Short mmCIF file of C-alpha atoms in Angstrom, two decimals:
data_model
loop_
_atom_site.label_atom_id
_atom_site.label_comp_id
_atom_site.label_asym_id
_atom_site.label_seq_id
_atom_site.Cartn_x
_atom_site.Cartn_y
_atom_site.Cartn_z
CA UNK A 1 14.46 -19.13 6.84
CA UNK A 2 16.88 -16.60 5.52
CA UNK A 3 15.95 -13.11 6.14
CA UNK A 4 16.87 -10.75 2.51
CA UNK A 5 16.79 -7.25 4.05
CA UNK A 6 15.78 -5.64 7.17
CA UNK A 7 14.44 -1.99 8.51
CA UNK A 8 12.74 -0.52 11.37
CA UNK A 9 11.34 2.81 12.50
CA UNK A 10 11.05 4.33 15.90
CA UNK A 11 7.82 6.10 17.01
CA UNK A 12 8.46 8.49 20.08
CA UNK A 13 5.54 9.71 21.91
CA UNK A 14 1.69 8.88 21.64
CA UNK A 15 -1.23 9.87 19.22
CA UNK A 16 0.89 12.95 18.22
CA UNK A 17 4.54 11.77 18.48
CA UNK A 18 7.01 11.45 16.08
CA UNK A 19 8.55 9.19 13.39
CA UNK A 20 11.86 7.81 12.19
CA UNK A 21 14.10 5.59 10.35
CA UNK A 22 17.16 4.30 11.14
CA UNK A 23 18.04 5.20 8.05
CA UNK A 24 17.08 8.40 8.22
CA UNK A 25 14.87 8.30 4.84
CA UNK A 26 11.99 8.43 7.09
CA UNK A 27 11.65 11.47 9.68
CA UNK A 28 7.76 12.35 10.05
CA UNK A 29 5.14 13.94 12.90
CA UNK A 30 2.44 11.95 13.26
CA UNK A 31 -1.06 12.68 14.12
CA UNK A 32 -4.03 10.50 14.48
CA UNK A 33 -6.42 9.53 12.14
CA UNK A 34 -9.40 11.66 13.33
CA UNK A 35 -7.21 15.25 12.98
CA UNK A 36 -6.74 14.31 9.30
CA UNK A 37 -7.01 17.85 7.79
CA UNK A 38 -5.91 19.58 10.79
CA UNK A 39 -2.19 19.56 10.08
CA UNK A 40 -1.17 18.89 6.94
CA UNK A 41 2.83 18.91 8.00
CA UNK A 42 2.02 15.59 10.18
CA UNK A 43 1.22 12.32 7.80
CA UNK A 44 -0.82 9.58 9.42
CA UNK A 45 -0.29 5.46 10.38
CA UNK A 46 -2.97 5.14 7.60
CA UNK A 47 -1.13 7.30 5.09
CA UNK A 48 1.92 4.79 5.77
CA UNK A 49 0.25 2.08 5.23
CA UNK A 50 -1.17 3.20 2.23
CA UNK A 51 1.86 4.50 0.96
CA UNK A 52 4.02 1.45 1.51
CA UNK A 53 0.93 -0.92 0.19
CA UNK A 54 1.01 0.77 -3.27
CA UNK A 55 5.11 0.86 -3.45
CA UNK A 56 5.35 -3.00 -2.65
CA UNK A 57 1.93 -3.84 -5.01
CA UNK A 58 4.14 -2.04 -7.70
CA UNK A 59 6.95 -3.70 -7.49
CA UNK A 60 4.83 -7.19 -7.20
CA UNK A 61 3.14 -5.82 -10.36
CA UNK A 62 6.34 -4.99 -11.93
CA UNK A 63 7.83 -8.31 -11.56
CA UNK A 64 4.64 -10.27 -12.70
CA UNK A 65 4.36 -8.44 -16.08
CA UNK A 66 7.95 -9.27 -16.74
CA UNK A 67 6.95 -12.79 -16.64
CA UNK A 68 3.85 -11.95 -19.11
CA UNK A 69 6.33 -10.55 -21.20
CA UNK A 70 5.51 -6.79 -20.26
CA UNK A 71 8.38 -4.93 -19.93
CA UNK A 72 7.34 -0.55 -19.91
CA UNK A 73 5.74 -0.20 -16.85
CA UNK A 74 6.79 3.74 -16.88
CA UNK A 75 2.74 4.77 -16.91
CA UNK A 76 1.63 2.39 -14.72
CA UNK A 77 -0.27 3.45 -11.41
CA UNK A 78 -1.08 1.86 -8.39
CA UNK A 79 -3.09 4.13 -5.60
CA UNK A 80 -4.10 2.73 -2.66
CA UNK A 81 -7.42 4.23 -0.53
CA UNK A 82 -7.19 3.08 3.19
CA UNK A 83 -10.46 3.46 5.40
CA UNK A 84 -11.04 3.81 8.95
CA UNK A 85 -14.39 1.86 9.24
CA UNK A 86 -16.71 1.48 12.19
CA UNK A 87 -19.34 -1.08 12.72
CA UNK A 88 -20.92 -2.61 15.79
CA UNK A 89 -17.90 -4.66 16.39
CA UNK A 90 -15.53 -1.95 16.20
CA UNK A 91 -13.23 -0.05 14.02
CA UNK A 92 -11.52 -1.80 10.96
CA UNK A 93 -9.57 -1.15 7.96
CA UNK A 94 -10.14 -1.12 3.81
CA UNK A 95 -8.20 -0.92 1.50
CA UNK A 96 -8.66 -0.38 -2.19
CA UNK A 97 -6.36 -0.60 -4.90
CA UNK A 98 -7.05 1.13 -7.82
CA UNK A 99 -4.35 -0.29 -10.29
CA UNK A 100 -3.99 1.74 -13.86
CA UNK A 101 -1.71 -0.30 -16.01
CA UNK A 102 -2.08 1.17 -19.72
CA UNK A 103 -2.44 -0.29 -23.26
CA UNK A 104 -3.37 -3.66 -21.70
CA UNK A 105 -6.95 -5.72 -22.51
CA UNK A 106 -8.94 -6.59 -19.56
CA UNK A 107 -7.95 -9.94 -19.48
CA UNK A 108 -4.26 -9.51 -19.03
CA UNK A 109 -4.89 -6.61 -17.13
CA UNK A 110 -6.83 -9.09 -14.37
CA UNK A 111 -3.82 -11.49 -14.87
CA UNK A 112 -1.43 -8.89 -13.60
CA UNK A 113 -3.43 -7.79 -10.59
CA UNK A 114 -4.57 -10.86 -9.24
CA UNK A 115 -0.34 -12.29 -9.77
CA UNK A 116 0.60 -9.72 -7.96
CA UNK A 117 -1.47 -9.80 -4.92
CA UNK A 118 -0.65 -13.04 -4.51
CA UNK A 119 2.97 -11.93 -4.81
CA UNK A 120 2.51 -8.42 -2.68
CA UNK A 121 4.22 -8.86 0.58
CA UNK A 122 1.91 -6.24 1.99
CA UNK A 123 -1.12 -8.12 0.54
CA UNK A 124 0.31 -10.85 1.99
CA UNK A 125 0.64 -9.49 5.35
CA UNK A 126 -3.05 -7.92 5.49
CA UNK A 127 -4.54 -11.49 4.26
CA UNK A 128 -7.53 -12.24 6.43
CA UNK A 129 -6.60 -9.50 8.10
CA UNK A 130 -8.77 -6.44 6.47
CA UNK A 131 -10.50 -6.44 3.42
CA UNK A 132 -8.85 -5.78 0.24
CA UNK A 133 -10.44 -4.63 -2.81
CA UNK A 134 -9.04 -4.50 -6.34
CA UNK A 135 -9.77 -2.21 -8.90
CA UNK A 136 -8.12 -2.54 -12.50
CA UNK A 137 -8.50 0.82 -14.78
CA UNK A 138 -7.86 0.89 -18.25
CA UNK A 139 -7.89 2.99 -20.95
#
């Protein structure tokens, strides 16, 4: 194995705490989950996750269109919907991608989706994990 890049974070404290890169790119409060809409200076784990889903399904989606020979992806839009869910085994997570890529047919625009969640490192690391659902919008 040959690791390409590395980063990490540091959380400091519990629930409520505090966030940071080593970098320094990333310096955030945190608050749980259930106080969403409390605070809306403090972002949540869930708000990560969903934020960091849609940047790597992007870039997945970028580079499988350049192999279909689709090069301006300028308008394209990838927002990801995370949900806390609850049943009687416990809580879980969903996500849903919506995925916007304009002035593509349906068929190509399934090509490109489906490529690049098999290519999405963060679809990669949630397989079997939670359930993922994609959504392709067109024009």
């Amino acid at each position: 194995m040959k690791t390409i890049f590395e980063t990490s974070a540091t959380h400091t404290g519990g629930s409520k705490g505090h966030v940071a890169s080593d970098a320094g790119t990333i310096d955030l409060d945190i608050m749980p989950s259930s106080a969403q809409g409390n605070n809306n200076k403090a972002t949540t784990p869930e708000e990560l996750l969903a934020a960091g889903f849609a940047a790597s399904f992007a870039g997945a989606l970028e580079s499988a269109a350049g192999e279909h020979g689709i090069n301006s992806l300028e308008d394209i839009t990838v927002t990801v919907h995370i949900a806390g869910n609850e049943d009687e085994d416990g809580m879980f997570l969903e996500a849903t991608l919506d995925v916007y890529i304009p002035e593509v047919d349906k068929k190509t625009g399934e090509a490109l989706v489906n490529d690049a969640h098999e290519r999405c490192t963060f679809s990669q690391a949630t397989q079997d994990n939670i359930t993922v659902n994609l959504n392709l919008l067109l024009d």
